[in-house]
Amino acid sequence: MSWRGGSVMLPAAALLALMVLTPLAMLVWFALQADTAHWAHLASHVLPQALANTALLLLGVGTLTALLGTGSAWLVTAYDFPGRRMLSWALLLPLAVPTYIVAYAYLDLLHPIGPVQTALRALLGYDNPRQFRLPDLRSLQGAIFVLGFVLYPYVYLSTRVMFMSQAASLLEAARTLGATRRETFFRVVLPMARPAIAVGLSLALLETLNDIGASEFLGVQTLTVAVYTTWITRSDLGGSAQIALAMLIIVVGLILLERHGRKRQRFSGTQRMRPMQATRLHGAQAALAFTLGALPVFVGFCAPAAYLVSETFKRLHLTGGVSAQLLAGLRNTLILATAATILTLLCGLAVAWAARTLRSGSGFDPARACARIAGLGYAVPGTVLAIGLLMPLLMIDRAWGFVTGHGGLFLMGSMTALVIAYAIRFLAISSGGIEAGLTRIPPSLEQASRLLGETAAGTLRRVHLPLLCPALAASALLVFVDAMKELPVTLLLRPMNFDTLATWLYADAARGSYEEGAVAALAIVAAGLLPVILLARTNLKMGR
């Protein structure tokens, strides 16, 4: 092994990898220690329905996101029409809105006496909901509709990059051989884009599996909702661990799907070739293309965002301000997200720096292995992570009380437990962003610094950190926004009488108090717009 400085980083990376593995090991231990009678009850009455709903939800959301993401990516890549440039970045806007906020908005928008159905009845000449009403949104179909229109940008983003990199000569060869545009798309373009579709689809399905707010708002009993209700409502930690273990099996399957998709990336060329030229559309065709491209943006972002703005203004007009409890939730959210961002960046820097500075001459690279393990936290649903962290955190609290002689919950009774859980969950974001930034720094700069007598820590401080500022800022922004909108972990590990904007919105939706919750939802959406704007700018630069 070549130690080029930073020898302390490998133990730090190993410790972080152990922190990620510990909740998973504790989850298995909880599940095995639980009463078998509970398992029999769950297997008979809870798991069949929850598994069926989760499988159908994943199938429906996967189909819808694949269609919307792939179709919109091909539309703005293969065709040129008025408004195409705007749509190319606007199609990413639904990423700014968490799934539970869109479900929260559409529950009121599509209510039988809500604005949409009321306007439709007035247009069709009906007087009351008994004469005409749309299908109830509180259903499995409603959950598929909401999640699909929010999560399709994962597929859109990865697939559009693949479409833009495809060589025009391959498409021209297919057309020369007599293939129609449709045949060229299905027999040449789509097979080459399958790796990108698989990667985006796996991310969308992992987000679907992690969702708790939208599924519960819409009355769909998924595995995630079953874990939450079994733990919180029935006080059955062992049973919830057993359900979470079943979720973990699904997560492993989704990760294997993503790995399989990556293996097939060899079908896409890596050499720079002449990109395909977009076909210019005019008249009715151009209007139809713009309408089709704008539909996902309107459903996934514009309609819920406009609703939140309207309800917020109503709330502020009626009360003249925001309640003290909501301001406290905003303060808690900002403090919690800031602390989690700082800790996550430090941990990500340790993992990425160990992977760069430590090289192994053998086939096994411990630093790289630790980096891969540390990134698993993002794939683990928040409910699974929260259950796995419960016992380790309680053990630390007991040990702290034994050493200091003071009882109480040092970690679980404060936001410290949430900060640790957020750091584990979002470590992949910071380490991945910092590692990508490090790859852009030539090793010659580091070698020159060491030849001039600088230590490894000094090289990191004086050479790498200044050059890593853009990567650190982007990673910090992504982690901060994800921490602001994280719901499952916060619901399960928050202290008593501790609310964030996400939990405040969740409680208001449960009570049916939509006006107050709209203020919290709008704040979360406003924060989420920042990374989406940066992502859209990056996407446009790649397009150019």
XYZ file of C-alpha atoms in Angstrom:
544
model
C 0.000 0.000 0.000
C 1.315 3.446 -0.903
C 0.748 5.901 1.920
C 1.105 9.346 0.422
C 0.090 11.120 3.597
C -3.142 11.309 5.479
C -2.542 8.028 7.329
C -5.220 8.968 9.838
C -7.814 9.055 7.082
C -8.065 5.284 6.593
C -9.101 4.606 10.221
C -11.555 7.502 9.945
C -13.024 6.101 6.716
C -13.201 2.632 8.278
C -15.016 4.068 11.304
C -17.528 5.817 9.049
C -18.100 2.614 7.093
C -18.696 0.837 10.408
C -21.203 3.541 11.384
C -23.160 2.779 8.214
C -23.047 -0.992 8.725
C -23.990 -0.856 12.413
C -27.676 0.091 11.927
C -28.071 -2.640 9.327
C -26.546 -5.233 11.656
C -28.738 -4.037 14.533
C -31.786 -4.288 12.292
C -31.070 -7.959 11.632
C -30.479 -8.521 15.353
C -33.771 -6.829 16.269
C -35.643 -8.914 13.705
C -34.149 -12.196 14.950
C -34.742 -11.373 18.620
C -38.397 -10.443 18.129
C -41.157 -12.733 19.291
C -42.094 -15.272 16.632
C -45.751 -14.769 17.539
C -45.440 -11.170 16.374
C -43.863 -12.374 13.155
C -46.701 -14.823 12.587
C -49.231 -12.019 13.103
C -47.337 -9.722 10.746
C -46.956 -12.452 8.145
C -50.674 -13.174 8.252
C -52.244 -9.732 8.527
C -49.750 -6.945 7.757
C -47.053 -8.101 5.357
C -49.234 -9.543 2.555
C -51.165 -6.311 2.013
C -48.135 -4.090 2.578
C -45.977 -6.169 0.227
C -48.658 -6.213 -2.446
C -49.193 -2.444 -2.199
C -45.450 -1.778 -2.252
C -44.894 -4.046 -5.254
C -47.781 -2.483 -7.189
C -46.624 1.007 -6.219
C -43.066 0.309 -7.383
C -44.351 -1.226 -10.617
C -46.684 1.678 -11.335
C -44.222 4.414 -10.403
C -41.448 2.667 -12.326
C -43.578 2.453 -15.466
C -44.776 6.059 -15.224
C -41.346 7.540 -14.480
C -39.760 5.526 -17.292
C -42.352 6.746 -19.783
C -42.310 10.370 -18.664
C -38.552 10.599 -18.172
C -37.531 8.824 -21.376
C -40.233 10.473 -23.479
C -39.480 14.014 -22.306
C -35.722 13.470 -22.671
C -36.137 12.300 -26.275
C -38.571 15.138 -27.017
C -36.208 17.965 -26.013
C -33.170 16.203 -27.527
C -34.453 14.982 -30.898
C -36.794 17.873 -31.764
C -36.421 21.635 -31.941
C -39.479 23.810 -31.301
C -40.297 27.129 -29.625
C -39.886 26.779 -25.861
C -37.593 23.757 -26.097
C -34.701 25.468 -24.281
C -36.958 26.451 -21.395
C -38.421 22.955 -21.127
C -34.966 21.367 -21.060
C -34.372 22.837 -17.572
C -37.996 23.225 -16.437
C -38.460 19.448 -16.638
C -36.147 19.214 -13.609
C -38.313 21.454 -11.396
C -40.372 18.649 -9.781
C -37.164 17.584 -8.016
C -37.543 20.714 -5.862
C -40.835 19.485 -4.394
C -40.807 16.533 -1.952
C -43.333 13.826 -2.720
C -45.298 14.356 0.483
C -45.772 18.063 -0.348
C -47.194 17.274 -3.792
C -49.560 14.737 -2.230
C -50.506 17.317 0.402
C -51.283 19.893 -2.312
C -53.269 17.583 -4.574
C -55.390 16.305 -1.699
C -56.871 19.787 -1.461
C -56.739 20.647 -5.168
C -58.558 17.468 -6.244
C -60.919 17.277 -3.278
C -64.579 16.734 -4.333
C -65.327 20.315 -3.250
C -61.874 21.612 -4.191
C -61.144 24.135 -6.958
C -60.494 21.648 -9.773
C -63.623 19.526 -9.390
C -65.772 22.573 -8.626
C -64.630 24.220 -11.868
C -65.235 21.015 -13.840
C -68.779 20.677 -12.484
C -69.523 24.311 -13.330
C -68.194 23.758 -16.835
C -70.221 20.572 -17.345
C -73.401 21.953 -15.773
C -73.497 19.841 -12.590
C -74.528 21.241 -9.207
C -72.990 18.962 -6.560
C -70.380 16.201 -6.144
C -73.060 13.485 -6.169
C -73.729 14.195 -9.837
C -70.083 14.277 -10.931
C -66.761 13.623 -9.206
C -63.332 12.442 -10.235
C -61.859 9.181 -8.905
C -60.649 9.481 -5.332
C -57.003 10.497 -5.068
C -56.679 8.529 -1.818
C -55.866 5.275 -3.579
C -53.004 3.282 -5.009
C -53.620 4.849 -8.409
C -53.457 8.310 -6.846
C -50.139 7.492 -5.180
C -48.712 6.257 -8.497
C -49.909 9.456 -10.184
C -48.346 11.750 -7.574
C -45.030 9.909 -7.162
C -44.602 9.322 -10.884
C -44.959 13.001 -11.814
C -42.535 14.051 -9.057
C -39.813 11.424 -9.536
C -39.591 11.214 -13.350
C -36.680 13.786 -13.440
C -34.331 11.062 -12.165
C -34.908 9.134 -15.390
C -35.071 12.310 -17.493
C -31.694 13.587 -16.309
C -29.668 10.417 -16.831
C -31.425 9.512 -20.083
C -31.056 12.950 -21.654
C -27.315 12.895 -21.047
C -27.196 9.534 -22.819
C -29.288 10.824 -25.738
C -27.065 13.896 -26.158
C -23.953 11.729 -26.310
C -25.267 9.351 -28.974
C -23.536 9.630 -32.336
C -25.545 10.946 -35.277
C -23.809 8.444 -37.591
C -25.565 5.510 -35.907
C -28.988 7.039 -36.414
C -28.173 8.007 -39.972
C -26.991 4.457 -40.687
C -30.281 3.071 -39.417
C -32.267 5.494 -41.589
C -30.098 4.641 -44.601
C -30.916 0.958 -44.102
C -34.611 1.760 -44.372
C -35.651 2.066 -40.724
C -38.392 4.564 -39.923
C -38.036 7.136 -37.129
C -40.040 4.909 -34.806
C -37.973 1.833 -35.647
C -34.753 3.808 -35.180
C -35.891 4.920 -31.734
C -36.956 1.483 -30.500
C -34.194 -0.569 -32.147
C -31.173 1.766 -31.885
C -31.734 4.686 -29.512
C -33.637 2.953 -26.717
C -31.327 -0.109 -26.373
C -28.311 2.193 -26.088
C -30.075 4.261 -23.420
C -31.089 1.285 -21.266
C -28.160 1.706 -18.826
C -29.132 5.332 -18.156
C -32.799 4.416 -17.802
C -31.925 1.653 -15.324
C -29.818 4.017 -13.185
C -32.493 6.740 -13.110
C -35.239 4.211 -12.518
C -33.433 2.650 -9.555
C -33.072 6.091 -7.933
C -36.760 6.844 -8.451
C -37.782 3.491 -6.976
C -35.521 3.970 -3.959
C -37.193 7.333 -3.345
C -40.585 5.642 -3.684
C -39.594 3.013 -1.145
C -38.349 5.695 1.256
C -41.561 7.731 1.009
C -43.846 7.772 4.016
C -45.760 11.062 3.867
C -47.323 10.756 0.416
C -48.270 7.101 0.883
C -49.888 7.730 4.259
C -51.678 10.898 3.086
C -53.123 8.927 0.170
C -54.158 5.946 2.288
C -51.737 3.382 0.815
C -50.371 0.890 3.356
C -46.824 0.335 2.088
C -43.971 -1.357 3.910
C -42.631 2.041 4.987
C -45.978 3.073 6.467
C -46.290 -0.363 8.122
C -42.881 0.093 9.787
C -43.913 3.491 11.159
C -47.329 2.415 12.439
C -45.990 -0.834 13.934
C -43.325 1.052 15.885
C -45.154 4.255 16.856
C -48.789 3.154 17.088
C -48.372 -0.430 18.313
C -45.053 0.061 20.183
C -43.728 -3.105 18.533
C -40.068 -2.435 17.759
C -39.279 -6.066 16.901
C -42.170 -6.274 14.454
C -41.167 -3.029 12.785
C -37.615 -4.362 12.456
C -38.917 -7.479 10.745
C -40.890 -5.397 8.255
C -37.848 -3.158 7.724
C -35.765 -6.248 6.972
C -38.205 -7.145 4.204
C -37.746 -3.600 2.851
C -33.986 -4.060 2.938
C -34.300 -7.092 0.676
C -36.144 -4.933 -1.872
C -33.427 -2.271 -1.569
C -30.753 -4.850 -2.367
C -32.738 -5.867 -5.432
C -32.947 -2.261 -6.633
C -29.205 -1.778 -6.113
C -28.519 -4.929 -8.118
C -30.760 -3.509 -10.866
C -28.679 -0.338 -10.919
C -25.406 -2.309 -10.985
C -26.742 -4.418 -13.856
C -27.574 -1.235 -15.736
C -24.071 0.113 -15.219
C -22.542 -3.076 -16.607
C -24.255 -2.399 -19.904
C -22.795 1.069 -20.260
C -20.208 -0.396 -22.577
C -22.809 -0.186 -25.337
C -22.505 3.602 -25.337
C -19.461 4.996 -27.051
C -16.887 6.979 -25.100
C -15.271 8.724 -28.082
C -16.327 12.217 -29.089
C -18.567 11.952 -32.130
C -20.818 14.289 -34.040
C -24.003 14.599 -31.958
C -27.428 14.112 -33.462
C -29.172 17.124 -34.936
C -32.616 18.040 -33.643
C -35.483 17.996 -36.140
C -37.180 21.380 -36.467
C -40.950 21.366 -35.850
C -43.425 24.019 -36.993
C -47.071 24.890 -36.523
C -49.339 22.360 -34.884
C -46.515 19.846 -34.406
C -44.462 22.396 -32.488
C -47.463 23.337 -30.321
C -48.170 19.671 -29.587
C -44.521 19.017 -28.684
C -44.458 21.969 -26.278
C -47.750 20.881 -24.701
C -46.510 17.331 -24.163
C -43.247 18.590 -22.682
C -44.956 21.124 -20.420
C -47.517 18.666 -19.024
C -45.142 16.910 -16.570
C -43.817 20.289 -15.404
C -47.324 21.618 -14.800
C -48.514 18.536 -12.931
C -45.310 17.888 -10.963
C -44.372 21.470 -10.061
C -46.487 24.388 -11.300
C -49.895 23.292 -9.950
C -48.717 22.328 -6.427
C -46.405 25.361 -6.198
C -49.196 27.738 -7.226
C -51.480 26.136 -4.644
C -48.896 26.583 -1.891
C -48.381 30.248 -2.790
C -52.131 30.866 -2.795
C -52.714 29.130 0.523
C -49.752 30.901 2.100
C -51.110 34.307 1.127
C -54.510 33.349 2.523
C -52.930 32.286 5.786
C -50.818 35.421 6.119
C -53.789 37.648 5.225
C -56.084 36.038 7.801
C -53.610 35.885 10.691
C -51.296 38.760 9.821
C -48.223 36.582 10.299
C -46.795 33.159 10.986
C -47.488 31.328 14.237
C -44.801 31.103 16.912
C -44.831 27.295 16.689
C -44.101 27.390 12.962
C -41.260 29.866 13.511
C -39.855 27.490 16.120
C -40.096 24.677 13.569
C -38.255 26.825 11.024
C -35.524 27.590 13.553
C -35.180 23.908 14.432
C -35.003 22.999 10.763
C -32.261 25.514 9.985
C -30.162 24.560 13.019
C -30.581 20.850 12.366
C -29.826 21.119 8.639
C -26.778 23.313 9.265
C -25.313 20.958 11.883
C -25.989 17.911 9.686
C -24.394 19.621 6.676
C -21.192 20.467 8.575
C -20.839 16.937 9.991
C -21.667 15.295 6.663
C -19.112 17.418 4.791
C -16.380 16.557 7.303
C -17.189 12.849 7.059
C -17.394 12.993 3.265
C -14.034 14.751 3.090
C -12.446 12.020 5.233
C -13.862 9.251 3.025
C -12.983 10.938 -0.283
C -9.511 11.956 0.904
C -8.727 8.423 2.086
C -9.791 7.017 -1.283
C -7.482 9.475 -3.065
C -4.385 9.444 -0.864
C -4.244 5.715 -0.138
C -3.468 3.327 -2.937
C -3.272 -0.439 -2.759
C -0.996 -2.465 -4.962
C -3.042 -5.616 -4.377
C -6.475 -6.412 -5.730
C -8.232 -5.243 -2.564
C -8.299 -1.497 -1.885
C -9.465 -0.888 1.717
C -9.941 2.859 1.240
C -12.097 2.343 -1.834
C -14.068 -0.389 -0.061
C -14.739 1.931 2.885
C -15.931 4.622 0.484
C -18.368 2.214 -1.147
C -19.735 1.008 2.190
C -20.063 4.566 3.494
C -22.212 5.404 0.482
C -24.767 2.691 1.247
C -26.625 4.912 3.714
C -28.321 6.867 0.956
C -29.851 3.682 -0.433
C -31.305 2.642 2.926
C -34.848 3.973 3.546
C -35.089 6.419 6.415
C -37.385 4.209 8.465
C -34.946 1.288 8.204
C -32.026 3.503 9.208
C -33.924 4.961 12.179
C -34.779 1.527 13.613
C -31.204 0.312 13.198
C -29.803 3.382 14.952
C -32.127 3.232 17.947
C -30.230 0.636 20.018
C -26.679 1.934 19.308
C -27.733 5.452 20.277
C -29.420 4.219 23.469
C -26.303 2.198 24.359
C -24.146 5.303 23.957
C -26.567 7.265 26.138
C -26.372 4.618 28.869
C -22.581 4.495 28.685
C -22.407 8.276 28.875
C -24.671 8.283 31.915
C -22.567 5.583 33.607
C -19.312 7.480 33.010
C -20.586 10.933 33.973
C -22.982 9.806 36.700
C -25.822 11.766 35.124
C -28.825 9.976 33.693
C -30.990 11.097 30.805
C -30.796 10.800 27.050
C -27.822 12.768 25.786
C -28.281 11.716 22.138
C -31.901 10.592 21.895
C -33.134 13.506 23.993
C -31.628 16.124 21.699
C -31.215 16.742 17.992
C -27.810 14.998 18.114
C -29.380 11.681 17.135
C -30.984 13.316 14.102
C -27.693 14.935 13.077
C -25.926 11.549 13.231
C -28.726 9.857 11.267
C -28.678 12.589 8.611
C -24.891 12.317 8.294
C -25.125 8.565 7.698
C -27.994 8.913 5.254
C -26.488 11.743 3.166
C -22.827 10.753 3.383
C -22.919 9.459 -0.195
C -23.849 12.934 -1.467
C -20.917 14.715 0.167
C -18.317 11.998 -0.431
C -19.386 11.591 -4.058
C -19.301 15.323 -4.749
C -15.943 15.809 -3.028
C -14.455 12.765 -4.760
C -15.583 14.158 -8.115
C -13.926 17.475 -7.214
C -10.700 15.736 -6.239
C -10.506 13.972 -9.595
C -10.284 17.396 -11.280
C -7.181 18.326 -9.246
C -3.993 17.047 -10.964
C -1.840 14.814 -8.725
C 1.170 16.891 -9.815
C 0.001 19.765 -7.582
C -0.028 17.483 -4.570
C 3.368 16.029 -5.473
C 4.863 19.487 -5.883
C 3.558 20.513 -2.470
C 5.060 17.434 -0.806
C 8.426 17.937 -2.577
C 8.500 21.469 -1.174
C 8.279 20.026 2.329
C 4.577 20.482 3.057
C 2.860 17.865 5.218
C -0.203 15.907 4.111
C -2.465 18.008 6.336
C -0.868 21.199 5.046
C -1.326 20.059 1.439
C -4.971 19.383 2.106
C -5.442 22.760 3.767
C -3.411 24.949 1.384
C -3.797 23.168 -1.966
C -6.870 20.966 -2.088
C -9.413 22.819 0.024
C -9.203 26.073 -1.974
C -9.610 24.126 -5.221
C -12.450 22.066 -3.702
C -14.569 25.102 -2.805
C -17.057 24.633 -5.724
C -17.486 20.910 -4.969
C -17.824 21.585 -1.233
C -20.400 24.314 -1.828
C -22.464 22.141 -4.177
C -22.343 19.181 -1.777
C -23.255 21.398 1.180
C -26.244 22.803 -0.690
C -27.549 19.357 -1.634
C -27.120 17.964 1.877
C -28.707 21.056 3.466
C -31.814 20.852 1.288
C -32.176 17.082 1.719
C -31.882 17.520 5.491
C -34.571 20.232 5.424
C -37.107 17.987 3.740
C -36.203 14.625 5.339
C -39.348 13.191 6.928
C -39.090 9.453 7.852
C -35.917 9.738 9.960
C -37.185 12.894 11.661
C -40.527 11.365 12.553
C -38.941 8.344 14.209
C -35.901 9.838 15.975
C -36.949 13.385 16.929
C -37.111 14.301 20.625
C -40.386 15.046 22.336
C -41.982 18.377 21.388
C -39.426 18.895 18.621
C -40.814 19.891 15.224
C -39.221 20.708 11.892
C -40.945 22.125 8.846
C -41.407 18.596 7.481
C -42.952 17.195 10.674
C -45.079 20.352 11.089
C -46.479 19.834 7.589
C -47.053 16.138 8.315
C -49.010 16.968 11.486
C -51.064 19.660 9.756
C -51.983 17.308 6.937
C -53.068 14.696 9.480
C -55.257 17.320 11.176
C -56.571 18.690 7.868
C -55.165 22.183 8.577
C -53.954 22.920 5.060
C -53.482 26.692 5.353
C -50.916 26.520 8.170
C -49.078 23.614 6.580
C -48.819 25.457 3.253
C -46.428 27.986 4.802
C -44.041 25.229 5.899
C -44.366 23.447 2.557
C -43.608 26.625 0.600
C -40.454 27.215 2.671
C -39.236 23.685 1.889
C -39.968 24.103 -1.828
C -38.201 27.478 -1.952
C -35.084 25.925 -0.431
C -35.271 22.990 -2.830
C -35.246 25.270 -5.878
C -31.607 26.258 -5.327
C -29.954 22.905 -6.116
C -32.393 22.273 -8.964
C -31.415 25.585 -10.575
C -27.735 24.638 -10.284
C -28.487 21.204 -11.718
C -30.408 22.761 -14.609
C -27.521 25.122 -15.407
C -25.107 22.194 -15.433
C -27.455 20.266 -17.710
C -27.650 23.182 -20.157
C -23.859 23.476 -20.261
C -23.632 19.764 -21.046
C -26.167 20.277 -23.818
C -24.125 23.077 -25.343
